PDB file of C-alpha atoms in Angstrom:
ATOM      1  CA  UNK A   1     -30.099   0.574   4.183  1.00 45.00           C
ATOM      2  CA  UNK A   2     -27.107  -2.518   5.534  1.00 56.00           C
ATOM      3  CA  UNK A   3     -26.539  -3.415   1.951  1.00 62.00           C
ATOM      4  CA  UNK A   4     -25.700   0.646   1.625  1.00 87.00           C
ATOM      5  CA  UNK A   5     -23.753   0.873   4.528  1.00 90.00           C
ATOM      6  CA  UNK A   6     -21.971  -2.505   2.913  1.00 92.00           C
ATOM      7  CA  UNK A   7     -20.835  -0.807  -0.327  1.00 88.00           C
ATOM      8  CA  UNK A   8     -19.448   2.069   1.557  1.00 90.00           C
ATOM      9  CA  UNK A   9     -16.562  -0.001   3.964  1.00 92.00           C
ATOM     10  CA  UNK A  10     -16.205  -1.292   1.082  1.00 90.00           C
ATOM     11  CA  UNK A  11     -15.157   0.891  -1.357  1.00 87.00           C
ATOM     12  CA  UNK A  12     -13.478   3.079   1.585  1.00 89.00           C
ATOM     13  CA  UNK A  13     -10.946   0.311   2.078  1.00 91.00           C
ATOM     14  CA  UNK A  14     -10.746  -0.657  -1.607  1.00 84.00           C
ATOM     15  CA  UNK A  15     -10.224   2.574  -1.766  1.00 81.00           C
ATOM     16  CA  UNK A  16      -6.897   2.876   0.729  1.00 83.00           C
ATOM     17  CA  UNK A  17      -5.670  -0.037  -0.948  1.00 80.00           C
ATOM     18  CA  UNK A  18      -5.870   0.833  -4.211  1.00 73.00           C
ATOM     19  CA  UNK A  19      -3.703   3.845  -2.952  1.00 69.00           C
ATOM     20  CA  UNK A  20      -1.458   2.581  -1.387  1.00 71.00           C
ATOM     21  CA  UNK A  21      -2.310   3.712   2.288  1.00 80.00           C
ATOM     22  CA  UNK A  22      -2.608   0.038   3.152  1.00 84.00           C
ATOM     23  CA  UNK A  23       0.418  -1.674   1.097  1.00 76.00           C
ATOM     24  CA  UNK A  24       0.541  -4.910  -0.664  1.00 73.00           C
ATOM     25  CA  UNK A  25       1.247  -7.784   2.120  1.00 73.00           C
ATOM     26  CA  UNK A  26      -0.138  -4.516   5.735  1.00 82.00           C
ATOM     27  CA  UNK A  27      -3.100  -6.148   7.563  1.00 87.00           C
ATOM     28  CA  UNK A  28      -5.988  -3.894   7.513  1.00 92.00           C
ATOM     29  CA  UNK A  29      -7.762  -2.560  10.752  1.00 93.00           C
ATOM     30  CA  UNK A  30      -9.622  -5.057  13.013  1.00 92.00           C
ATOM     31  CA  UNK A  31     -12.942  -6.187  12.733  1.00 93.00           C
ATOM     32  CA  UNK A  32     -13.364  -4.418  16.181  1.00 94.00           C
ATOM     33  CA  UNK A  33     -12.018  -1.117  14.634  1.00 94.00           C
ATOM     34  CA  UNK A  34     -13.986  -1.271  11.617  1.00 95.00           C
ATOM     35  CA  UNK A  35     -17.269  -1.015  13.875  1.00 95.00           C
ATOM     36  CA  UNK A  36     -16.435   1.609  15.887  1.00 94.00           C
ATOM     37  CA  UNK A  37     -14.266   4.128  13.367  1.00 92.00           C
ATOM     38  CA  UNK A  38     -17.603   3.401  10.644  1.00 93.00           C
ATOM     39  CA  UNK A  39     -20.353   2.739  14.132  1.00 93.00           C
ATOM     40  CA  UNK A  40     -21.274  -0.568  11.471  1.00 93.00           C
ATOM     41  CA  UNK A  41     -22.436  -3.969  12.969  1.00 94.00           C
ATOM     42  CA  UNK A  42     -19.669  -7.176  12.921  1.00 94.00           C
ATOM     43  CA  UNK A  43     -22.204  -8.247  10.009  1.00 94.00           C
ATOM     44  CA  UNK A  44     -21.854  -5.168   8.011  1.00 94.00           C
ATOM     45  CA  UNK A  45     -17.798  -5.591   8.431  1.00 94.00           C
ATOM     46  CA  UNK A  46     -17.833  -9.271   7.090  1.00 93.00           C
ATOM     47  CA  UNK A  47     -19.815  -8.140   4.576  1.00 93.00           C
ATOM     48  CA  UNK A  48     -17.284  -5.631   3.226  1.00 92.00           C
ATOM     49  CA  UNK A  49     -14.652  -7.715   3.771  1.00 92.00           C
ATOM     50  CA  UNK A  50     -15.979 -10.990   1.810  1.00 89.00           C
ATOM     51  CA  UNK A  51     -16.366  -8.202  -1.377  1.00 86.00           C
ATOM     52  CA  UNK A  52     -13.270  -7.215  -1.414  1.00 86.00           C
ATOM     53  CA  UNK A  53     -11.628 -11.229  -1.287  1.00 82.00           C
ATOM     54  CA  UNK A  54     -14.501 -11.665  -4.425  1.00 76.00           C
ATOM     55  CA  UNK A  55     -12.559  -8.850  -6.197  1.00 73.00           C
ATOM     56  CA  UNK A  56      -9.150 -10.155  -5.239  1.00 72.00           C
ATOM     57  CA  UNK A  57      -7.886  -7.369  -3.356  1.00 79.00           C
ATOM     58  CA  UNK A  58      -7.643  -8.666  -0.099  1.00 84.00           C
ATOM     59  CA  UNK A  59      -7.145 -12.236   1.471  1.00 80.00           C
ATOM     60  CA  UNK A  60      -7.915 -12.986   4.813  1.00 81.00           C
ATOM     61  CA  UNK A  61      -6.945 -15.485   6.447  1.00 78.00           C
ATOM     62  CA  UNK A  62      -8.687 -18.004   9.245  1.00 79.00           C
ATOM     63  CA  UNK A  63      -6.640 -16.627  13.257  1.00 81.00           C
ATOM     64  CA  UNK A  64      -4.908 -13.546  11.399  1.00 82.00           C
ATOM     65  CA  UNK A  65      -7.010 -10.810   9.647  1.00 85.00           C
ATOM     66  CA  UNK A  66      -7.427  -9.559   6.714  1.00 88.00           C
ATOM     67  CA  UNK A  67      -4.550  -8.380   4.898  1.00 85.00           C
ATOM     68  CA  UNK A  68      -4.083  -6.242   1.204  1.00 84.00           C
ATOM     69  CA  UNK A  69      -3.274  -8.027  -2.049  1.00 73.00           C
ATOM     70  CA  UNK A  70      -0.237  -9.286  -1.818  1.00 53.00           C
ATOM     71  CA  UNK A  71       1.879  -9.710  -5.299  1.00 42.00           C
ATOM     72  CA  UNK A  72       2.883 -13.824  -5.668  1.00 40.00           C
ATOM     73  CA  UNK A  73       5.636 -15.118  -3.931  1.00 38.00           C
ATOM     74  CA  UNK A  74       6.827 -15.712  -8.098  1.00 40.00           C
ATOM     75  CA  UNK A  75       6.477 -12.760  -8.980  1.00 41.00           C
ATOM     76  CA  UNK A  76       9.138  -9.571  -7.474  1.00 42.00           C
ATOM     77  CA  UNK A  77       8.102  -8.016  -4.555  1.00 45.00           C
ATOM     78  CA  UNK A  78       9.068  -4.512  -3.699  1.00 47.00           C
ATOM     79  CA  UNK A  79      12.716  -3.678  -2.380  1.00 50.00           C
ATOM     80  CA  UNK A  80      12.997  -4.104   1.525  1.00 49.00           C
ATOM     81  CA  UNK A  81      13.223  -0.747   2.696  1.00 51.00           C
ATOM     82  CA  UNK A  82      12.181   1.291  -0.738  1.00 61.00           C
ATOM     83  CA  UNK A  83       9.929   3.953  -0.337  1.00 68.00           C
ATOM     84  CA  UNK A  84       6.487   3.858   0.429  1.00 65.00           C
ATOM     85  CA  UNK A  85       3.875   4.923  -2.188  1.00 67.00           C
ATOM     86  CA  UNK A  86       1.394   6.827   0.094  1.00 63.00           C
ATOM     87  CA  UNK A  87       0.065  10.277  -0.417  1.00 72.00           C
ATOM     88  CA  UNK A  88      -0.926  11.503  -3.862  1.00 76.00           C
ATOM     89  CA  UNK A  89       1.926  13.607  -4.526  1.00 84.00           C
ATOM     90  CA  UNK A  90       4.328  10.206  -3.957  1.00 83.00           C
ATOM     91  CA  UNK A  91       1.488   8.653  -6.640  1.00 84.00           C
ATOM     92  CA  UNK A  92       2.569  11.543  -8.787  1.00 89.00           C
ATOM     93  CA  UNK A  93       6.098  11.779  -8.039  1.00 91.00           C
ATOM     94  CA  UNK A  94       6.636   8.172  -9.153  1.00 91.00           C
ATOM     95  CA  UNK A  95       4.433   8.464 -12.318  1.00 93.00           C
ATOM     96  CA  UNK A  96       7.154  11.113 -13.397  1.00 94.00           C
ATOM     97  CA  UNK A  97       9.729   8.975 -12.569  1.00 95.00           C
ATOM     98  CA  UNK A  98       8.470   5.902 -14.536  1.00 96.00           C
ATOM     99  CA  UNK A  99       7.851   8.754 -17.625  1.00 96.00           C
ATOM    100  CA  UNK A 100      11.543   9.136 -18.174  1.00 95.00           C
ATOM    101  CA  UNK A 101      12.899   5.405 -17.132  1.00 97.00           C
ATOM    102  CA  UNK A 102      10.024   4.388 -18.947  1.00 98.00           C
ATOM    103  CA  UNK A 103       9.815   5.721 -22.489  1.00 98.00           C
ATOM    104  CA  UNK A 104      13.607   5.049 -22.619  1.00 98.00           C
ATOM    105  CA  UNK A 105      12.607   1.529 -22.105  1.00 98.00           C
ATOM    106  CA  UNK A 106      10.006   1.162 -24.799  1.00 98.00           C
ATOM    107  CA  UNK A 107      11.902   2.898 -27.365  1.00 98.00           C
ATOM    108  CA  UNK A 108      14.876   0.525 -26.759  1.00 98.00           C
ATOM    109  CA  UNK A 109      12.167  -2.650 -26.938  1.00 98.00           C
ATOM    110  CA  UNK A 110      11.711  -1.852 -30.616  1.00 98.00           C
ATOM    111  CA  UNK A 111      15.006  -1.851 -31.567  1.00 98.00           C
ATOM    112  CA  UNK A 112      16.769  -4.576 -29.068  1.00 98.00           C
ATOM    113  CA  UNK A 113      13.120  -7.228 -28.428  1.00 98.00           C
ATOM    114  CA  UNK A 114      13.695 -11.022 -29.253  1.00 97.00           C
ATOM    115  CA  UNK A 115      10.390 -12.711 -31.159  1.00 97.00           C
ATOM    116  CA  UNK A 116      10.142 -14.399 -27.338  1.00 97.00           C
ATOM    117  CA  UNK A 117      10.287 -11.028 -24.930  1.00 97.00           C
ATOM    118  CA  UNK A 118       7.775  -9.146 -27.904  1.00 98.00           C
ATOM    119  CA  UNK A 119       5.239 -12.607 -27.154  1.00 98.00           C
ATOM    120  CA  UNK A 120       5.921 -11.829 -22.793  1.00 97.00           C
ATOM    121  CA  UNK A 121       4.436  -8.374 -24.111  1.00 98.00           C
ATOM    122  CA  UNK A 122       1.884  -9.682 -26.451  1.00 98.00           C
ATOM    123  CA  UNK A 123       1.086 -11.996 -23.700  1.00 97.00           C
ATOM    124  CA  UNK A 124       1.027  -9.709 -20.997  1.00 96.00           C
ATOM    125  CA  UNK A 125      -1.541  -7.518 -23.416  1.00 97.00           C
ATOM    126  CA  UNK A 126      -3.982 -10.596 -23.493  1.00 97.00           C
ATOM    127  CA  UNK A 127      -3.792 -10.980 -20.044  1.00 95.00           C
ATOM    128  CA  UNK A 128      -3.945  -7.624 -19.278  1.00 94.00           C
ATOM    129  CA  UNK A 129      -7.661  -7.017 -21.480  1.00 94.00           C
ATOM    130  CA  UNK A 130      -9.349 -10.204 -20.133  1.00 93.00           C
ATOM    131  CA  UNK A 131      -8.918  -8.743 -16.720  1.00 86.00           C
ATOM    132  CA  UNK A 132     -11.732  -6.185 -17.171  1.00 81.00           C
ATOM    133  CA  UNK A 133     -13.948  -6.036 -14.168  1.00 72.00           C
ATOM    134  CA  UNK A 134     -11.579  -7.656 -11.602  1.00 75.00           C
ATOM    135  CA  UNK A 135      -9.213  -5.301 -10.115  1.00 72.00           C
ATOM    136  CA  UNK A 136      -6.478  -7.453  -8.432  1.00 69.00           C
ATOM    137  CA  UNK A 137      -5.624  -9.247 -12.044  1.00 77.00           C
ATOM    138  CA  UNK A 138      -6.218  -6.226 -14.146  1.00 82.00           C
ATOM    139  CA  UNK A 139      -3.337  -4.671 -11.620  1.00 82.00           C
ATOM    140  CA  UNK A 140      -0.825  -7.817 -11.690  1.00 83.00           C
ATOM    141  CA  UNK A 141      -1.441  -8.440 -15.550  1.00 90.00           C
ATOM    142  CA  UNK A 142      -0.868  -4.148 -15.870  1.00 93.00           C
ATOM    143  CA  UNK A 143       2.227  -4.553 -13.768  1.00 93.00           C
ATOM    144  CA  UNK A 144       3.394  -7.407 -16.125  1.00 94.00           C
ATOM    145  CA  UNK A 145       3.133  -5.902 -19.298  1.00 97.00           C
ATOM    146  CA  UNK A 146       5.559  -2.592 -17.986  1.00 97.00           C
ATOM    147  CA  UNK A 147       7.699  -5.761 -16.580  1.00 97.00           C
ATOM    148  CA  UNK A 148       7.675  -7.220 -19.910  1.00 98.00           C
ATOM    149  CA  UNK A 149       8.352  -4.348 -21.838  1.00 98.00           C
ATOM    150  CA  UNK A 150      11.291  -3.526 -19.838  1.00 98.00           C
ATOM    151  CA  UNK A 151      12.985  -6.848 -19.893  1.00 97.00           C
ATOM    152  CA  UNK A 152      12.586  -6.731 -23.882  1.00 98.00           C
ATOM    153  CA  UNK A 153      14.910  -3.442 -23.460  1.00 98.00           C
ATOM    154  CA  UNK A 154      17.724  -5.647 -23.054  1.00 97.00           C
ATOM    155  CA  UNK A 155      18.743  -3.728 -20.478  1.00 97.00           C
ATOM    156  CA  UNK A 156      18.971  -5.049 -17.080  1.00 96.00           C
ATOM    157  CA  UNK A 157      18.667  -2.966 -15.003  1.00 97.00           C
ATOM    158  CA  UNK A 158      15.176  -1.617 -16.230  1.00 97.00           C
ATOM    159  CA  UNK A 159      13.786  -4.703 -15.060  1.00 95.00           C
ATOM    160  CA  UNK A 160      15.952  -4.223 -11.954  1.00 94.00           C
ATOM    161  CA  UNK A 161      14.249  -0.947 -11.506  1.00 94.00           C
ATOM    162  CA  UNK A 162      10.131  -2.011 -12.146  1.00 93.00           C
ATOM    163  CA  UNK A 163      11.204  -4.877  -9.626  1.00 89.00           C
ATOM    164  CA  UNK A 164      12.499  -3.325  -7.461  1.00 87.00           C
ATOM    165  CA  UNK A 165       8.865  -0.941  -7.826  1.00 86.00           C
ATOM    166  CA  UNK A 166       6.778  -3.644  -7.088  1.00 82.00           C
ATOM    167  CA  UNK A 167       3.336  -3.973  -8.304  1.00 78.00           C
ATOM    168  CA  UNK A 168       2.201  -1.108  -6.393  1.00 73.00           C
ATOM    169  CA  UNK A 169       4.096   1.114  -8.745  1.00 82.00           C
ATOM    170  CA  UNK A 170       0.262   1.183 -10.693  1.00 81.00           C
ATOM    171  CA  UNK A 171      -1.470   3.897 -10.981  1.00 67.00           C
ATOM    172  CA  UNK A 172      -4.824   2.538 -10.595  1.00 60.00           C
ATOM    173  CA  UNK A 173      -7.952   5.266 -10.853  1.00 55.00           C
ATOM    174  CA  UNK A 174     -10.291   5.044  -8.414  1.00 49.00           C
ATOM    175  CA  UNK A 175     -12.990   5.218 -11.576  1.00 48.00           C
ATOM    176  CA  UNK A 176     -11.738   1.628 -12.215  1.00 50.00           C
ATOM    177  CA  UNK A 177     -13.847   0.457  -8.414  1.00 46.00           C
ATOM    178  CA  UNK A 178     -16.250   3.003  -7.568  1.00 43.00           C
ATOM    179  CA  UNK A 179     -19.047   1.238  -6.607  1.00 39.00           C
ATOM    180  CA  UNK A 180     -21.881   3.063  -9.428  1.00 39.00           C
ATOM    181  CA  UNK A 181     -19.588   3.580 -11.721  1.00 44.00           C
ATOM    182  CA  UNK A 182     -19.147   0.441 -14.176  1.00 50.00           C
ATOM    183  CA  UNK A 183     -19.451   1.784 -17.523  1.00 49.00           C
ATOM    184  CA  UNK A 184     -17.280   5.255 -16.789  1.00 46.00           C
ATOM    185  CA  UNK A 185     -14.219   2.528 -15.235  1.00 64.00           C
ATOM    186  CA  UNK A 186     -14.989   0.258 -18.996  1.00 74.00           C
ATOM    187  CA  UNK A 187     -14.372   3.850 -20.541  1.00 79.00           C
ATOM    188  CA  UNK A 188     -10.760   3.878 -18.706  1.00 83.00           C
ATOM    189  CA  UNK A 189      -9.828   0.463 -18.670  1.00 88.00           C
ATOM    190  CA  UNK A 190     -10.275   0.204 -22.259  1.00 91.00           C
ATOM    191  CA  UNK A 191      -7.990   3.411 -23.280  1.00 93.00           C
ATOM    192  CA  UNK A 192      -5.716   2.153 -21.510  1.00 94.00           C
ATOM    193  CA  UNK A 193      -6.388  -1.002 -23.639  1.00 96.00           C
ATOM    194  CA  UNK A 194      -5.684   0.830 -26.838  1.00 97.00           C
ATOM    195  CA  UNK A 195      -2.643   2.488 -25.063  1.00 98.00           C
ATOM    196  CA  UNK A 196      -1.093  -0.470 -24.222  1.00 98.00           C
ATOM    197  CA  UNK A 197      -1.516  -2.292 -27.389  1.00 98.00           C
ATOM    198  CA  UNK A 198       0.103   1.079 -29.465  1.00 98.00           C
ATOM    199  CA  UNK A 199       3.514   0.828 -27.290  1.00 98.00           C
ATOM    200  CA  UNK A 200       3.245  -2.821 -28.177  1.00 98.00           C
ATOM    201  CA  UNK A 201       2.345  -2.426 -32.273  1.00 98.00           C
ATOM    202  CA  UNK A 202       4.987   0.162 -31.682  1.00 98.00           C
ATOM    203  CA  UNK A 203       7.636  -2.126 -30.559  1.00 98.00           C
ATOM    204  CA  UNK A 204       6.602  -4.914 -33.296  1.00 98.00           C
ATOM    205  CA  UNK A 205       7.720  -2.975 -36.356  1.00 98.00           C
ATOM    206  CA  UNK A 206      10.821  -2.569 -34.721  1.00 98.00           C
ATOM    207  CA  UNK A 207      10.470   2.073 -34.582  1.00 98.00           C
ATOM    208  CA  UNK A 208      12.316   3.428 -31.436  1.00 98.00           C
ATOM    209  CA  UNK A 209      10.669   7.087 -31.715  1.00 98.00           C
ATOM    210  CA  UNK A 210       7.124   5.908 -31.606  1.00 98.00           C
ATOM    211  CA  UNK A 211       7.288   3.238 -28.951  1.00 98.00           C
ATOM    212  CA  UNK A 212       9.164   6.115 -26.813  1.00 98.00           C
ATOM    213  CA  UNK A 213       5.891   8.044 -27.549  1.00 98.00           C
ATOM    214  CA  UNK A 214       3.744   5.255 -27.439  1.00 98.00           C
ATOM    215  CA  UNK A 215       4.696   5.072 -23.557  1.00 98.00           C
ATOM    216  CA  UNK A 216       5.588   8.723 -22.501  1.00 98.00           C
ATOM    217  CA  UNK A 217       1.406   9.464 -24.088  1.00 98.00           C
ATOM    218  CA  UNK A 218       0.283   6.264 -21.730  1.00 97.00           C
ATOM    219  CA  UNK A 219       1.829   7.683 -19.232  1.00 96.00           C
ATOM    220  CA  UNK A 220       0.808  11.294 -18.905  1.00 96.00           C
ATOM    221  CA  UNK A 221      -2.281   9.822 -19.300  1.00 94.00           C
ATOM    222  CA  UNK A 222      -2.488   7.445 -16.633  1.00 91.00           C
ATOM    223  CA  UNK A 223      -1.107  10.947 -14.092  1.00 91.00           C
ATOM    224  CA  UNK A 224      -4.175  12.844 -15.849  1.00 90.00           C
ATOM    225  CA  UNK A 225      -6.661   9.725 -15.026  1.00 85.00           C
ATOM    226  CA  UNK A 226      -5.029   9.744 -11.487  1.00 81.00           C
ATOM    227  CA  UNK A 227      -5.503  13.262 -10.294  1.00 82.00           C
ATOM    228  CA  UNK A 228      -9.063  13.107 -11.876  1.00 79.00           C
ATOM    229  CA  UNK A 229     -10.034  10.402  -9.769  1.00 68.00           C
ATOM    230  CA  UNK A 230      -7.765  12.076  -6.725  1.00 63.00           C
ATOM    231  CA  UNK A 231      -9.666  15.129  -7.067  1.00 60.00           C
ATOM    232  CA  UNK A 232     -11.522  15.540  -4.161  1.00 51.00           C
ATOM    233  CA  UNK A 233     -15.675  15.513  -5.178  1.00 46.00           C
ATOM    234  CA  UNK A 234     -16.574  18.910  -3.719  1.00 46.00           C
ATOM    235  CA  UNK A 235     -13.386  20.239  -5.652  1.00 46.00           C
ATOM    236  CA  UNK A 236     -15.148  21.571  -9.013  1.00 43.00           C
ATOM    237  CA  UNK A 237     -13.102  20.431 -12.061  1.00 43.00           C
ATOM    238  CA  UNK A 238     -13.866  19.293 -15.562  1.00 39.00           C
ATOM    239  CA  UNK A 239     -15.141  15.901 -15.961  1.00 37.00           C
ATOM    240  CA  UNK A 240     -11.671  13.439 -16.706  1.00 35.00           C
ATOM    241  CA  UNK A 241     -12.017  12.207 -20.428  1.00 37.00           C
ATOM    242  CA  UNK A 242     -12.207   8.762 -20.881  1.00 30.00           C
TER     243      UNK A 242
END
């Protein structure tokens, strides 16, 4: 029974982190708050936090508490005062914005990229592919891929834009993380790998139109996957495609 309570609490906190309700670097509710909110024991709370630590989604500091995953200190941070991504509507607006910005960045990358920049895009894809089963690494390497494409555009404003948005611009569908949905999550993960591969191949070929189309398709699919995963369980709708 306690195992199910642990899984339920971990899933709830996991969703809050992935959806941006708890922002990177933000402190999670205290043990006492979680005990009161969920009606569980301290043992269950600590087991759930340990599970999230193992997934790389939570950092716990003795005497301070537990915090949502924070982007590495040597990476780009969201600009001070940046608009938070805290709701489903926020996420959909952000994906629409990214579609306009990153589609053009991909086209420019196909035209302007250097060999070094192409290797950076390829390396980011390799790291993302290797991150299956580790949500924190997947989120970071997914962001690194898009950041590398922006850098390859040759226009620093694209890189600055993504750096300002920060790592939480990545929409991670709950299907990547839901307990008991490992096969389904892997289907989605593999699909994203293929979409990234299409973007890389078009940039490598110097095909501006194909690179733009591949990026637009990827972000449109990301929006579809996110909308499907954000649908309440009681709301009817088709099973999202992988």
